[in-house]
Short mmCIF file of C-alpha atoms in Angstrom, two decimals:
data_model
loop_
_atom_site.label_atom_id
_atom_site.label_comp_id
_atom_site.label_asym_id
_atom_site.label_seq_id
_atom_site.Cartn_x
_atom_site.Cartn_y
_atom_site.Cartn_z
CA UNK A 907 21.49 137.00 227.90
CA UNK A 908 21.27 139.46 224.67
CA UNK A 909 24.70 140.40 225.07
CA UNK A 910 26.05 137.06 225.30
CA UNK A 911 24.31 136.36 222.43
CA UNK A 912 25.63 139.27 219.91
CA UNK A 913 29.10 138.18 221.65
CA UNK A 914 28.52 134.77 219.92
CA UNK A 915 27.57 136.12 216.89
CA UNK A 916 30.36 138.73 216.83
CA UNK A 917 32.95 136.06 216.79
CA UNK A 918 31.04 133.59 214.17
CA UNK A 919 31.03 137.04 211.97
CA UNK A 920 35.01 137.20 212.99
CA UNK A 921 35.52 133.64 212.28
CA UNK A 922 33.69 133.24 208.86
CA UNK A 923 35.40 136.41 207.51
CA UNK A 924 38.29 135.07 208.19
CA UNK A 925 37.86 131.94 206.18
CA UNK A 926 37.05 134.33 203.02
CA UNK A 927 33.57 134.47 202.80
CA UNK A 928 32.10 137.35 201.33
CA UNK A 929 30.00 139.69 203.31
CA UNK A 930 26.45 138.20 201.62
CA UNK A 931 28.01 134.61 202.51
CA UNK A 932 28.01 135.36 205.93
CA UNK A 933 24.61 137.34 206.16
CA UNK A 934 23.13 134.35 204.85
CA UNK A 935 24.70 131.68 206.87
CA UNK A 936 23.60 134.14 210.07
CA UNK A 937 20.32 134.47 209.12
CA UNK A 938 20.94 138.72 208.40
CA UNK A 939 20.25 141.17 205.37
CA UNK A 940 23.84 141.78 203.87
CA UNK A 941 23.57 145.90 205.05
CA UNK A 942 22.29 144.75 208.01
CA UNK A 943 25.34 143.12 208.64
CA UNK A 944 28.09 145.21 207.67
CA UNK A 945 26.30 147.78 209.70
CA UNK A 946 26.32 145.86 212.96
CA UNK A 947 29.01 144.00 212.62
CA UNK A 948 31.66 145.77 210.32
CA UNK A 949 34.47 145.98 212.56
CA UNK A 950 34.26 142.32 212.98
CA UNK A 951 34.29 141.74 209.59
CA UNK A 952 37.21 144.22 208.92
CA UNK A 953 39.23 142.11 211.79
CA UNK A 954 37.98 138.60 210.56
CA UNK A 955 39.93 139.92 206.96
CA UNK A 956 42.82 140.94 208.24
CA UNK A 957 43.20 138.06 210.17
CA UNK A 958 43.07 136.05 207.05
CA UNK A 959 45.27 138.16 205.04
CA UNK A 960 48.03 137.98 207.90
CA UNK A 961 47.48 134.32 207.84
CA UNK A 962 48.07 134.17 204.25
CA UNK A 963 51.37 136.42 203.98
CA UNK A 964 52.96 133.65 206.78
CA UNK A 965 52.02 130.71 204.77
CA UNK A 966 53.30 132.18 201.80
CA UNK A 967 56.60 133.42 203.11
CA UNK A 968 56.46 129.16 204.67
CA UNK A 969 56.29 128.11 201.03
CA UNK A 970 58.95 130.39 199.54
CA UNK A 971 61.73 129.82 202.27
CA UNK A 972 60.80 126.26 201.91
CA UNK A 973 61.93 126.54 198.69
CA UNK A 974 59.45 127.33 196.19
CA UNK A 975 61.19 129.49 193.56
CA UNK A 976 57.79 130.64 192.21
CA UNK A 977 56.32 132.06 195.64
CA UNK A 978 60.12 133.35 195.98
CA UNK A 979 59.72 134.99 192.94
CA UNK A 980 56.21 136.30 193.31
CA UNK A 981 56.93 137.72 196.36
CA UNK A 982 59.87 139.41 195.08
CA UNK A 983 57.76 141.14 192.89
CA UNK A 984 54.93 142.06 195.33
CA UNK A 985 57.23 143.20 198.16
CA UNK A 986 60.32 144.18 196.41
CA UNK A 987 59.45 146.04 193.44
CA UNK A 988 61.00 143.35 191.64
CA UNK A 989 60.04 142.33 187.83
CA UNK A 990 60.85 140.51 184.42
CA UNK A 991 60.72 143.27 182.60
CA UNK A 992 63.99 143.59 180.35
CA UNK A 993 64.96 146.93 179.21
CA UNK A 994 66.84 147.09 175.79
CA UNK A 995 68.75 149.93 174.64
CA UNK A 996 70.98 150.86 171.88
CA UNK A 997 71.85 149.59 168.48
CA UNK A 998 71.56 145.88 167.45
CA UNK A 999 72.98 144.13 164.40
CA UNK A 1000 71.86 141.17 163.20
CA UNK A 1001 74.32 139.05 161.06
CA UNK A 1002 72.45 135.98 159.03
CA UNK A 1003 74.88 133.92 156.57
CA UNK A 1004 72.72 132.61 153.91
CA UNK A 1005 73.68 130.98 150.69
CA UNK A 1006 70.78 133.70 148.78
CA UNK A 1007 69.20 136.71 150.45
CA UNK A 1008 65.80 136.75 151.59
CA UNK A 1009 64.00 138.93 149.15
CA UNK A 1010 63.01 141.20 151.95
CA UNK A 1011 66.79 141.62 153.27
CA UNK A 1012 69.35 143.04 150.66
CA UNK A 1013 72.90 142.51 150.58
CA UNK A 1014 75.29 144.69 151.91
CA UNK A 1015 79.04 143.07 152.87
CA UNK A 1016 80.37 139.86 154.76
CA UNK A 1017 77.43 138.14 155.14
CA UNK A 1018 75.71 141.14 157.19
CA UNK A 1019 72.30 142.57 155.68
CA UNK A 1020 70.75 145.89 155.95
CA UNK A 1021 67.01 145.21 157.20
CA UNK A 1022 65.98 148.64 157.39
CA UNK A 1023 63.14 149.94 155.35
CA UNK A 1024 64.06 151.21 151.72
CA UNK A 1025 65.47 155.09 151.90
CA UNK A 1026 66.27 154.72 155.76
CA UNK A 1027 69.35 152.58 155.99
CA UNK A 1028 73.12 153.71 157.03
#
């Protein structure tokens, strides 16, 4: 009957970690000390985790295929190394037409103005 027994409670450990409780959670709901139980029952708890992790991943996937562009995107960026990051290179010109220049912008030609810092324009 013992064996039965830590059978049962093997599979409420299984079950409860895989609903996301954490490992004190469970200890407490079992009636355990919290290194008691990851002691006995750690591979269960491992599993339960897992479980839930794999059940999340699905449901997520569900949503984005579904059409949710913001689980599409997140995913994107988990699984695919994707990002918004925006890499900007070279030389940029800024042309402002302006009746007076700005007393921190001088003026060069055409309506363009140099906003480098004194001593370090072209």
């Amino acid at each position: 009957m013992g064996a039965k027994k830590d059978i049962q409670i093997e599979k409420q450990v299984e079950k409860l970690a895989s609903y996301g409780l954490t490992n004190k959670e469970i200890a407490e709901a079992l009636g355990f000390d919290d290194s008691t139980l990851k002691r006995k029952f750690e591979n269960f708890l491992v599993k339960g985790r897992a479980n839930l992790k794999q059940r999340l991943k699905k449901k997520q996937i569900q949503v984005a295929m579904s059409g949710n562009v913001s689980m599409l995107i997140w995913l994107g960026k988990q699984y695919l190394d994707q990002s918004e990051k925006v890499v900007e290179t070279g030389d940029y010109q800024i042309n402002i037409k302006r009746k007076t220049p700005t007393p921190s912008c001088t003026k060069v030609s055409e309506g363009r103005l140099n906003t480098s810092p004194k001593g370090r324009g072209k």
